[in-house]
Amino acid sequence: MRKTIEHVAQLAEVSKATVSRVLNNSPKVTEQTREKVMKAIKESGYYPSAMARRLTTNKAETIGLIIPSPQDKTFGNPFYTEILRGFTHQAKIEGYDLLLFINEHQFNYSQLFHDRRVDGLLLVGVNRNDKGIIQLSKNNFPYMLTGKIDYKEANYVDAENRKGAYQAVSYLVNLGHKRIGYLGGSFDFVFNQERFEGYLQVLKEHNLEYGKELTMESINTEESGYEAMRKLLESSSIPTAVFVANDLDAIGSMKAVKEKGLRIPEDISLIGFDDIQLASYTEPTLTTVRQPIYEMGTTAISLLVQLIEGKKEVPLKVELPTQLIIRGSSGGKI
Amino acid sequence: MRKTIEHVAQLAEVSKATVSRVLNNSPKVTEQTREKVMKAIKESGYYPSAMARRLTTNKAETIGLIIPSPQDKTFGNPFYTEILRGFTHQAKIEGYDLLLFINEHQFNYSQLFHDRRVDGLLLVGVNRNDKGIIQLSKNNFPYMLTGKIDYKEANYVDAENRKGAYQAVSYLVNLGHKRIGYLGGSFDFVFNQERFEGYLQVLKEHNLEYGKELTMESINTEESGYEAMRKLLESSSIPTAVFVANDLDAIGSMKAVKEKGLRIPEDISLIGFDDIQLASYTEPTLTTVRQPIYEMGTTAISLLVQLIEGKKEVPLKVELPTQLIIRGSSGGKI
DNA sequence: CTGTTAGCGCCTTCAA
DNA sequence: TTGAAGGCGCTAACAG
């Protein structure tokens, strides 16, 4: 038979209420009785039942994690594994479980709240025009996105994408580059658009050339980065530097550049975005804009918990600073 | 205020017990009262409280999913995203939630059972000499592994790795190949060893040469496959076919072969293992041994649930058949 | 076939 | 500071 709070109470010769107080670190317990109870807990091998606690407190102590269907390549991306580490780490600290859901087609987020299985939702890789989020907001369900979407009232944690891109491209300009290309992901995600806008802003401020010939789309995989860069290099006058808006594409790009017989950074400078682990191991190492991915994960959880516990008000929008990491793939234009 | 079963009972003019019976599809309810109750449920917008149900039935309706720390590259592997799809799909069908845990260093699996947060554990990518599993078995906690380990009493779902490798290499032999190389992952995982053994068995049965010069280790990434194949091709007499024990390494290998100026399959035949999506998109397409990854996922959940509900006895060992998928990377030795 | 009753194990007033 | 009692929302006997 399973031990209950009753057994501990008897063993310690106190009431159930007192045991409960000890369990929940209530201040109004004598140090003496606390020790007595703790001893009884140890001896009996008692663990409080999560379900009973959850029923009485009307809290699920649980966050639903919604990830995009892995059919999209997205989930294999190092970004997701890293932010996941942040999620699990912080969730444990905050005392919340993480429930895993795959965001299949036509998935109705709200239903998860109805039977109180989750206190809040953490949504990863949501499409920018997802309508489900609006319902969450309207119903006042606590939720948090990792990444901005079009809906203005949405809660999210993101990186300062525009600023990061601006900084990276400014750095290239300061190195003397005049013809700077852009290679990045689909505008289906806001962060891609913002990075592009940051890039564009620098070029405009410096009256540098921009346009279709300098721009190429890819999908955040080494393969696609390779292909996109190949196309970019077919141009009659190729750029002397390219800002690649994510590291996987950048790493794929490197291969294409080398294959073409061009040197990095002597002939072409390359800057990525993300600072995934791999970026330190390429040849040459990749200059990139670091997003604090792990911190975005912990921050998202921590803010969501505050939302759940009523300590913050919606809308909750947070952008974490990026940092330019200068490595070997970028250099001056002679 | 939140609706309870009481409200529905009053609305439908029946007792709580009857509502409960309808909710749980009990056969002993008149079709008439069932409809009456269903109507009341609809009207009231009632959803039963998961926590209350779980407390009464003493079931968490929850499976703990333990994944290796993503610091290992493993989690970025398509294998994991695919098996995850199987997990979530089947868990939903069986009515279980999936709780996500990262297998950090020194993680004590058993503790998750103590407070009854999970009914069982699903462990992915467990090291072959993990001692924690023995504790689970000894304590009679329901659990399931994806992949065999050294502990003989362990429950697991795996693919027929040895047989799959045997079949692949036999096929190469039948094509006329006499010098067949092996490239694969660390024996830290049993499946790698089994695949190697399947390979070796064929060579021995046909009195073909084998040994260090024909064997190379890698770590299941394109990068490492590329590097490993480069080394293999430095040999004075290179193989005419190589069995690469996983697709990512195989795809990396292809690049190395092409770079060396050799043709696939004219100069070297290549066979992979896994049949990840990418295998259909390489140039040439990759002949490979398909593991039923998705089915391994659904099977693991379904067996675990049967273990939880006492419908199966331990030890529970299941190996799912593989299938040789012949594509463009393999051909006859002239 | 339906209703009544008694918990599941915990937390939380309210008294003492 | 501690204890007694009630209730969270549901299911599971047991009657009827």
XYZ file of C-alpha atoms (C1' of nucleotides) in Angstrom:
700
model
C 0.000 0.000 0.000
C 1.070 3.464 -0.826
C 2.107 5.862 1.933
C -0.054 8.909 2.469
C 0.252 12.067 4.452
C -1.725 10.293 7.162
C 1.027 7.744 7.789
C 3.609 10.437 8.166
C 1.357 12.333 10.543
C 0.948 9.328 12.791
C 4.623 8.516 12.704
C 5.532 12.055 13.668
C 2.645 12.300 16.112
C 1.244 15.438 14.553
C -1.769 16.218 12.402
C -1.986 15.912 8.629
C -2.218 19.686 8.439
C 1.133 20.075 10.084
C 2.768 17.653 7.712
C 1.247 19.557 4.838
C 2.663 22.776 6.222
C 6.114 21.292 6.441
C 5.801 20.001 2.899
C 4.918 23.451 1.636
C 7.531 25.285 3.691
C 5.006 27.176 5.693
C 6.797 29.562 8.071
C 4.426 28.870 10.956
C 5.958 25.619 12.061
C 8.356 25.220 14.960
C 11.784 24.191 13.913
C 11.376 21.345 16.335
C 8.207 19.881 14.824
C 9.546 20.504 11.352
C 12.477 18.275 12.095
C 10.250 15.674 13.642
C 8.115 15.621 10.522
C 11.075 15.578 8.159
C 12.419 12.593 10.009
C 9.124 10.768 9.673
C 9.037 11.548 5.956
C 12.503 10.115 5.487
C 11.766 7.003 7.476
C 8.482 6.227 5.789
C 9.783 6.872 2.290
C 6.816 9.088 1.692
C 6.302 11.102 -1.476
C 3.328 13.422 -1.746
C 0.892 12.537 -4.494
C 1.135 15.043 -7.310
C -2.424 14.390 -8.430
C -3.977 14.987 -5.027
C -2.072 18.227 -4.677
C -3.071 19.319 -8.128
C -6.707 18.591 -7.483
C -6.854 20.565 -4.252
C -4.852 23.503 -5.495
C -6.539 23.467 -8.870
C -3.206 23.735 -10.601
C -1.845 21.292 -13.145
C 1.732 22.320 -12.417
C 2.142 21.615 -16.076
C 3.029 23.537 -19.200
C 2.044 22.286 -22.617
C 4.837 22.466 -25.135
C 3.596 22.678 -28.699
C 6.199 21.947 -31.307
C 5.721 22.017 -35.057
C 5.235 18.731 -36.793
C 8.716 17.325 -37.397
C 7.815 16.771 -41.013
C 9.011 20.287 -41.305
C 12.752 20.093 -41.097
C 12.610 22.668 -38.372
C 12.733 20.322 -35.459
C 16.011 18.799 -36.503
C 17.528 22.228 -36.294
C 20.067 22.841 -33.524
C 18.068 25.887 -32.533
C 15.253 23.697 -31.307
C 17.398 21.304 -29.378
C 19.073 24.211 -27.653
C 15.924 26.083 -26.738
C 14.501 22.783 -25.505
C 17.351 22.542 -23.043
C 16.388 25.965 -21.765
C 12.750 24.923 -21.435
C 13.366 21.744 -19.487
C 15.955 23.332 -17.277
C 13.788 26.237 -16.225
C 10.591 24.212 -15.999
C 12.240 21.979 -13.459
C 13.340 24.972 -11.431
C 9.870 26.463 -11.471
C 8.292 23.159 -10.532
C 6.377 22.625 -13.721
C 6.110 19.547 -15.876
C 6.423 19.836 -19.616
C 3.776 18.103 -21.682
C 4.713 17.411 -25.282
C 2.341 17.979 -28.163
C 2.937 17.919 -31.858
C 1.236 20.738 -33.659
C -0.609 18.641 -36.177
C -2.846 20.199 -38.750
C -5.989 21.721 -37.291
C -4.761 21.386 -33.751
C -6.978 23.340 -31.401
C -4.817 24.799 -28.686
C -7.653 25.896 -26.435
C -8.939 22.412 -25.802
C -5.943 21.679 -23.628
C -7.177 24.160 -21.061
C -10.668 22.794 -20.764
C -9.858 19.734 -18.742
C -7.145 21.572 -16.838
C -4.322 19.395 -17.945
C -2.110 22.403 -18.478
C -1.806 25.782 -16.820
C -0.262 27.386 -19.832
C 1.091 26.805 -23.301
C 4.502 27.311 -24.803
C 4.411 27.423 -28.581
C 7.433 26.978 -30.781
C 7.689 27.755 -34.464
C 4.196 29.132 -34.886
C 3.384 30.482 -38.302
C 3.078 34.236 -38.375
C -0.579 34.262 -39.330
C -1.713 31.448 -37.061
C -5.261 32.226 -35.971
C -5.249 29.871 -33.005
C -3.179 32.321 -31.018
C -5.877 34.943 -31.228
C -8.272 32.532 -29.553
C -5.818 31.927 -26.759
C -5.515 35.645 -26.151
C -9.252 36.235 -26.299
C -9.841 33.450 -23.779
C -7.154 34.827 -21.532
C -5.261 31.569 -21.550
C -1.667 31.996 -20.440
C 0.695 31.298 -23.306
C 4.040 32.299 -24.664
C 5.505 32.146 -28.152
C 9.126 31.834 -29.099
C 9.175 34.262 -31.959
C 7.025 37.188 -32.978
C 3.939 36.748 -35.166
C 1.665 39.175 -36.974
C -0.933 39.303 -34.236
C -0.075 42.443 -32.305
C -1.379 41.328 -28.923
C 0.647 38.124 -28.894
C 2.998 37.278 -26.031
C 6.438 36.286 -27.153
C 10.115 35.980 -26.451
C 12.360 36.689 -29.386
C 15.837 37.923 -30.175
C 16.568 41.407 -31.419
C 16.683 40.209 -34.969
C 16.620 43.494 -36.775
C 19.243 44.997 -34.522
C 21.456 41.929 -34.784
C 21.312 42.007 -38.565
C 21.902 45.738 -38.561
C 24.984 45.305 -36.457
C 26.382 42.499 -38.591
C 25.947 44.336 -41.868
C 27.264 47.586 -40.414
C 30.359 45.680 -39.454
C 30.756 44.528 -43.052
C 30.346 48.065 -44.297
C 32.970 49.261 -41.856
C 35.299 46.635 -43.242
C 34.963 48.371 -46.584
C 32.460 46.140 -48.345
C 30.245 47.881 -50.856
C 28.499 44.984 -52.504
C 26.815 42.949 -49.825
C 24.477 40.052 -50.506
C 21.688 38.578 -48.431
C 20.742 34.940 -48.121
C 18.016 33.876 -45.737
C 14.822 32.064 -44.934
C 11.208 32.525 -45.829
C 9.242 35.546 -44.689
C 6.682 33.058 -43.399
C 8.543 33.686 -40.205
C 8.788 37.201 -38.893
C 12.348 36.845 -37.686
C 13.517 36.260 -41.233
C 11.819 39.398 -42.376
C 13.303 41.397 -39.545
C 16.783 40.203 -40.296
C 16.319 41.183 -43.887
C 15.031 44.591 -42.882
C 18.018 45.140 -40.638
C 20.258 44.304 -43.576
C 18.375 46.571 -45.918
C 18.449 49.480 -43.526
C 22.233 49.489 -43.450
C 22.516 49.390 -47.220
C 20.082 52.266 -47.569
C 21.793 54.357 -44.938
C 25.046 53.958 -46.827
C 23.546 54.313 -50.278
C 24.780 50.885 -51.243
C 23.314 48.787 -53.984
C 20.624 46.286 -53.112
C 18.062 44.281 -54.973
C 17.081 40.945 -56.417
C 20.463 40.073 -57.769
C 21.997 40.274 -54.321
C 19.254 38.381 -52.551
C 18.513 34.681 -52.316
C 16.020 32.625 -50.359
C 16.738 29.346 -48.600
C 15.220 27.213 -45.869
C 17.680 26.952 -43.026
C 19.443 23.721 -43.955
C 22.978 23.119 -45.114
C 21.657 21.721 -48.360
C 19.534 24.720 -49.196
C 22.255 27.132 -48.140
C 24.617 25.403 -50.508
C 22.172 25.580 -53.384
C 21.220 29.184 -52.716
C 24.804 30.334 -52.572
C 25.580 28.544 -55.815
C 22.853 30.522 -57.493
C 24.010 33.752 -55.922
C 27.502 33.124 -57.278
C 26.206 32.706 -60.808
C 25.645 36.452 -60.942
C 27.844 38.451 -63.273
C 29.145 40.620 -60.483
C 29.217 38.691 -57.286
C 29.168 40.307 -53.844
C 32.294 40.677 -51.719
C 30.354 39.827 -48.591
C 27.149 37.985 -47.826
C 25.023 38.184 -44.722
C 23.434 34.754 -44.333
C 20.538 35.020 -41.922
C 21.067 31.660 -40.209
C 24.052 29.455 -39.493
C 22.974 26.286 -41.240
C 22.509 28.128 -44.493
C 25.800 29.907 -43.854
C 27.626 26.637 -43.403
C 26.096 25.285 -46.588
C 27.089 28.526 -48.280
C 30.702 28.064 -47.295
C 30.844 24.839 -49.240
C 29.474 26.485 -52.337
C 31.957 29.330 -52.076
C 34.905 26.994 -51.667
C 33.685 24.783 -54.472
C 33.691 27.818 -56.738
C 37.369 28.264 -55.885
C 36.844 31.426 -53.887
C 38.533 32.060 -50.566
C 36.811 32.964 -47.313
C 37.226 35.678 -46.227
C 39.759 36.962 -48.798
C 37.357 36.846 -51.744
C 34.049 36.714 -49.925
C 33.215 37.461 -46.319
C 30.416 35.467 -44.735
C 28.392 36.205 -41.623
C 25.793 33.883 -40.177
C 23.112 34.210 -37.542
C 22.352 32.012 -34.501
C 25.771 30.869 -33.329
C 24.988 27.181 -33.254
C 27.746 24.965 -31.911
C 28.841 23.945 -35.371
C 29.723 27.554 -36.188
C 32.911 27.231 -34.142
C 34.029 24.150 -35.997
C 33.823 25.179 -39.616
C 36.875 26.024 -41.674
C 37.232 28.962 -41.399
C 35.219 29.461 -38.238
C 32.014 31.354 -38.809
C 31.490 34.968 -37.845
C 27.902 35.135 -36.703
C 25.259 36.938 -34.684
C 24.650 35.068 -31.485
C 21.115 34.643 -30.310
C 20.875 33.713 -26.643
C 18.896 30.602 -27.495
C 19.183 28.859 -24.180
C 18.227 32.037 -22.355
C 15.291 32.522 -24.688
C 14.155 29.113 -23.513
C 14.521 29.796 -19.819
C 13.034 33.272 -20.197
C 10.010 31.946 -22.045
C 9.270 29.455 -19.276
C 9.887 31.909 -16.519
C 7.619 34.543 -18.061
C 4.933 32.004 -18.809
C 4.948 30.941 -15.181
C 4.550 34.542 -14.112
C 1.648 34.879 -16.492
C 0.092 31.721 -15.069
C 0.504 32.918 -11.527
C -0.858 36.331 -12.324
C 2.367 38.181 -11.665
C 2.545 39.714 -15.118
C 0.033 41.313 -17.441
C -0.512 40.610 -21.110
C 0.676 41.452 -23.648
C 4.130 40.336 -22.694
C 6.753 41.042 -25.331
C 10.406 40.468 -24.714
C 13.344 40.737 -27.063
C 16.708 39.505 -25.923
C 19.889 41.171 -27.194
C 22.111 39.543 -29.776
C 25.844 39.733 -29.987
C 28.179 39.826 -32.961
C 30.743 37.051 -32.682
C 33.667 37.816 -34.940
C 35.511 34.753 -36.156
C 37.394 33.751 -39.242
C 34.868 33.998 -42.059
C 34.816 37.791 -42.276
C 37.554 40.158 -43.260
C 38.358 43.544 -44.746
C 37.803 44.474 -48.359
C 41.090 45.555 -49.772
C -16.884 29.263 -11.778
C -15.884 26.055 -13.383
C -18.495 23.465 -14.364
C -18.415 20.155 -12.562
C -20.083 16.843 -13.052
C -22.658 18.021 -10.543
C -23.923 20.777 -12.823
C -24.358 18.411 -15.680
C -26.189 15.960 -13.451
C -28.673 18.614 -12.368
C -29.146 19.873 -15.889
C -29.847 16.370 -17.159
C -31.854 15.490 -14.068
C -29.807 12.403 -13.281
C -27.182 11.529 -10.685
C -23.475 12.257 -10.897
C -22.837 8.549 -11.238
C -24.889 8.364 -14.388
C -23.035 11.260 -15.926
C -19.797 9.540 -15.021
C -21.007 6.369 -16.713
C -21.834 8.236 -19.883
C -18.435 9.889 -19.798
C -16.721 6.535 -19.543
C -18.870 4.812 -22.128
C -20.341 2.373 -19.672
C -22.668 -0.041 -21.487
C -25.273 0.016 -18.740
C -26.926 3.254 -19.676
C -30.137 3.601 -21.648
C -29.645 5.186 -25.000
C -32.270 7.654 -23.916
C -30.538 8.857 -20.763
C -27.226 8.863 -22.567
C -28.580 11.324 -25.049
C -30.073 13.415 -22.318
C -26.730 13.578 -20.576
C -24.815 14.267 -23.743
C -27.120 17.147 -24.430
C -26.540 18.573 -20.972
C -22.790 18.231 -21.443
C -22.941 20.113 -24.708
C -25.119 22.850 -23.311
C -23.091 23.419 -20.205
C -19.755 23.347 -21.984
C -18.557 20.871 -19.427
C -15.159 19.177 -19.555
C -14.261 16.575 -16.951
C -11.316 17.465 -14.746
C -8.331 15.330 -15.611
C -6.812 15.732 -12.172
C -9.911 14.578 -10.317
C -10.186 11.538 -12.550
C -6.524 10.755 -12.093
C -6.762 11.001 -8.344
C -9.745 8.674 -8.084
C -8.473 6.110 -10.513
C -4.926 6.366 -9.222
C -3.612 6.647 -12.759
C -1.531 9.511 -14.081
C -2.594 8.790 -17.663
C 0.890 9.946 -18.403
C 4.053 8.487 -19.861
C 7.411 10.016 -19.123
C 9.565 10.430 -22.202
C 13.259 10.494 -21.424
C 15.423 11.798 -24.225
C 19.184 12.104 -24.201
C 20.629 15.515 -23.543
C 20.624 17.349 -26.874
C 24.247 18.189 -26.368
C 24.744 14.882 -27.981
C 24.029 15.439 -31.634
C 21.619 12.554 -31.469
C 18.490 14.570 -30.965
C 18.975 16.528 -34.146
C 18.920 13.270 -36.014
C 15.917 12.601 -38.262
C 15.525 9.262 -36.519
C 14.445 11.007 -33.341
C 12.019 13.361 -34.965
C 10.397 10.458 -36.751
C 10.086 8.186 -33.746
C 8.723 11.156 -31.817
C 5.918 11.404 -34.309
C 5.129 7.779 -33.600
C 5.152 8.399 -29.867
C 2.836 11.370 -29.869
C 0.480 9.810 -32.360
C 0.016 6.596 -30.437
C -0.004 8.244 -27.009
C -2.942 10.325 -28.092
C -4.779 7.256 -29.289
C -4.130 5.420 -26.042
C -5.204 8.419 -23.991
C -1.864 9.126 -22.411
C -0.012 12.384 -22.049
C 3.661 12.556 -22.813
C 5.871 14.202 -20.222
C 9.209 15.416 -21.504
C 12.426 14.950 -19.582
C 15.977 15.502 -20.619
C 18.256 12.754 -19.476
C 20.775 14.921 -17.705
C 23.750 13.428 -15.999
C 22.884 11.427 -12.896
C 19.201 11.453 -13.628
C 17.357 9.044 -11.387
C 14.533 7.509 -13.368
C 12.795 5.891 -10.428
C 11.989 9.129 -8.691
C 9.390 9.898 -11.297
C 7.262 7.039 -10.069
C 7.295 8.027 -6.437
C 4.865 10.879 -6.650
C 2.826 9.120 -9.300
C 3.330 11.672 -11.973
C 3.884 8.987 -14.572
C 2.540 5.486 -15.084
C 5.494 4.408 -17.140
C 8.682 5.527 -18.800
C 9.779 5.566 -22.400
C 13.526 5.870 -22.774
C 15.257 6.876 -25.961
C 18.928 6.562 -26.740
C 19.933 4.892 -23.504
C 23.556 3.865 -23.254
C 24.043 0.107 -23.413
C 25.456 -0.177 -19.900
C 23.089 2.227 -18.190
C 22.537 0.960 -14.663
C 19.377 2.956 -14.043
C 17.396 0.513 -16.148
C 18.209 -2.337 -13.811
C 16.629 -0.386 -10.978
C 13.493 0.140 -12.994
C 13.230 -3.573 -13.667
C 13.914 -4.519 -10.069
C 11.231 -2.133 -8.857
C 8.805 -3.456 -11.417
C 8.235 -0.052 -12.893
C 6.740 -0.223 -16.368
C 9.192 1.069 -18.945
C 10.193 0.576 -22.518
C 13.425 1.268 -24.354
C 13.868 2.065 -28.002
C 16.926 -0.004 -28.653
C 18.495 -2.990 -27.019
C 21.007 -2.638 -24.180
C 23.336 -5.083 -22.441
C 20.988 -5.804 -19.565
C 19.277 -9.019 -20.563
C 16.004 -8.444 -18.746
C 15.384 -5.069 -20.364
C 12.187 -4.317 -22.237
C 12.744 -2.818 -25.652
C 11.554 -2.234 -29.166
C 14.229 -2.366 -31.795
C 14.684 -3.121 -35.470
C 16.174 -6.357 -36.752
C 19.540 -4.740 -37.135
C 21.660 -7.801 -37.691
C 19.248 -9.246 -40.178
C 18.914 -5.963 -42.027
C 22.678 -5.620 -42.326
C 22.980 -9.239 -43.364
C 20.446 -8.729 -46.094
C 22.104 -5.573 -47.391
C 25.574 -7.055 -47.563
C 24.297 -10.298 -49.086
C 22.767 -8.203 -51.792
C 26.150 -6.598 -52.460
C 27.778 -10.008 -52.628
C 25.162 -11.190 -55.067
C 25.959 -8.193 -57.233
C 29.470 -9.561 -57.477
C 31.291 -7.437 -54.956
C 34.250 -9.083 -53.270
C 35.810 -6.218 -51.397
C 33.179 -4.684 -49.175
C 33.840 -1.988 -46.599
C 32.020 -1.066 -43.435
C 31.458 2.404 -42.038
C 29.358 2.919 -38.953
C 28.782 4.269 -35.487
C 30.196 3.520 -32.090
C 29.607 0.216 -30.368
C 28.411 2.233 -27.402
C 25.089 1.441 -28.945
C 24.112 -2.152 -29.452
C 22.441 -1.565 -32.785
C 25.736 -0.449 -34.269
C 27.403 -3.602 -33.096
C 24.599 -5.747 -34.477
C 24.790 -4.111 -37.842
C 28.491 -4.715 -37.929
C 28.011 -8.337 -36.951
C 25.461 -8.830 -39.701
C 27.980 -7.419 -42.154
C 30.762 -9.596 -40.837
C 28.682 -12.736 -40.975
C 28.122 -12.367 -44.704
C 31.802 -11.797 -45.406
C 32.746 -14.847 -43.388
C 30.138 -17.035 -45.010
C 31.533 -16.105 -48.402
C 35.177 -16.207 -47.366
C 35.625 -12.585 -48.290
C 38.301 -10.360 -46.908
C 37.556 -8.243 -43.873
C 39.511 -6.316 -41.317
C 40.713 -2.972 -40.114
C 41.536 -1.584 -43.509
C 37.963 -2.029 -44.636
C 36.362 -0.641 -41.486
C 35.872 2.890 -40.300
C 34.053 4.460 -37.371
C 31.880 7.566 -37.488
C 29.160 9.205 -35.419
C 26.025 9.409 -37.493
C 26.400 12.869 -38.959
C 27.032 13.972 -42.503
C 30.257 15.596 -41.405
C 31.642 12.500 -39.769
C 30.520 10.272 -42.619
C 32.360 12.511 -45.016
C 35.536 12.405 -42.960
C 35.366 8.679 -42.361
C 34.887 7.886 -46.019
C 37.779 10.106 -46.965
C 39.996 8.065 -44.699
C 38.634 4.816 -46.036
C 39.451 5.937 -49.568
C 43.059 6.633 -48.658
C 43.626 2.899 -48.569
C 45.844 1.410 -51.257
C 43.151 -0.926 -52.469
C 39.779 0.639 -51.919
C 36.562 -1.364 -51.655
C 34.108 -1.649 -54.534
C 31.186 -1.367 -52.157
C 30.657 0.041 -48.680
C 27.901 -0.744 -46.249
C 27.361 2.424 -44.224
C 25.381 1.600 -41.129
C 23.301 4.780 -41.054
C 21.987 7.175 -43.655
C 23.523 10.403 -42.412
C 26.974 8.886 -42.556
C 26.100 7.409 -45.936
C 25.093 10.774 -47.293
C 28.302 12.318 -46.011
C 30.165 9.412 -47.563
C 28.682 10.138 -50.951
C 30.251 13.565 -50.940
C 33.652 12.145 -50.149
C 33.364 9.575 -52.924
C 32.343 12.132 -55.491
C 35.041 14.517 -54.363
C 37.574 11.788 -54.988
C 36.321 11.613 -58.566
C 34.736 8.223 -58.193
C 31.310 7.394 -59.548
C 28.408 5.946 -57.551
C 27.560 3.165 -58.160
C 29.899 2.461 -61.105
C 33.094 2.670 -59.075
C 31.716 2.243 -55.586
C 28.347 0.998 -54.429
C 26.955 2.504 -51.248
C 24.204 1.206 -48.983
C 22.878 3.063 -45.969
C 20.657 2.145 -43.061
C 17.531 3.902 -41.701
C 15.828 5.246 -44.795
C 15.485 8.799 -43.570
C 13.594 11.121 -45.872
C 16.749 12.645 -47.249
C 17.797 9.262 -48.645
C 15.350 9.677 -51.505
C 16.724 13.054 -52.459
C 20.418 12.432 -52.803
C 22.138 12.151 -56.152
C 22.121 9.264 -56.809
C 19.304 8.196 -54.516
C 20.486 6.063 -51.656
C 19.959 2.322 -51.454
C 19.299 1.654 -47.804
C 17.833 -0.632 -45.172
C 14.565 0.784 -43.968
C 13.809 0.686 -40.288
C 10.136 1.158 -39.527
C 10.926 4.125 -37.298
C 7.438 5.493 -36.991
C 6.089 2.033 -36.215
C 8.799 1.530 -33.643
C 7.451 4.641 -31.981
C 3.829 3.574 -32.005
C 4.748 0.038 -30.977
C 6.812 1.228 -28.056
C 3.936 3.297 -26.704
C 1.386 0.618 -27.287
C 3.459 -2.058 -25.540
C 4.276 0.263 -22.684
C 0.595 0.906 -22.153
C -0.060 -2.817 -22.062
C 2.703 -3.181 -19.513
C 1.172 -0.397 -17.439
C -2.251 -1.939 -17.587
C -0.952 -5.365 -16.731
C -1.827 -6.927 -20.057
C 1.722 -8.023 -20.811
C 4.487 -9.599 -18.788
C 8.118 -8.544 -18.590
C 10.548 -8.967 -20.160
C 9.063 -7.604 -23.331
C 11.386 -7.706 -26.310
C 10.249 -6.831 -29.774
C 12.223 -6.512 -32.976
C 10.548 -5.076 -36.023
C 11.541 -6.221 -39.492
C 13.655 -4.100 -41.792
C 13.410 -3.874 -45.531
C 16.046 -3.387 -48.190
C 15.169 -0.408 -50.352
C 17.091 -0.591 -53.582
C 17.758 2.764 -55.191
C 20.467 4.290 -57.293
C 23.584 4.106 -55.142
C 24.164 0.387 -55.568
C 25.039 -1.543 -58.683
C 26.748 -4.637 -60.075
C 30.470 -5.193 -60.053
C 31.568 -5.730 -63.607
C -30.480 0.607 -15.412
C -29.916 4.342 -11.902
C -28.976 6.608 -7.378
C -26.574 6.873 -2.889
C -22.518 6.811 -0.471
C -17.905 6.725 0.442
C -13.576 7.747 -0.453
C -8.871 9.086 -3.540
C -4.785 12.362 -0.837
C -4.102 16.685 -0.198
C -4.678 21.777 1.244
C -7.064 25.331 3.699
C -10.069 27.708 6.425
C -11.367 28.176 11.200
C -10.806 27.312 16.087
C -8.213 26.369 19.855
C 1.785 27.175 16.426
C -1.233 23.175 15.850
C -5.528 20.343 15.010
C -10.191 19.268 13.184
C -13.141 19.360 9.495
C -14.566 20.207 4.959
C -14.041 19.960 0.197
C -11.454 19.736 -4.604
C -14.243 16.635 -8.773
C -14.463 12.359 -9.856
C -15.199 7.018 -9.784
C -16.587 2.731 -7.758
C -18.950 -0.195 -4.949
C -23.381 -1.302 -3.285
C -28.241 -1.046 -3.192
C -32.495 -0.583 -5.192
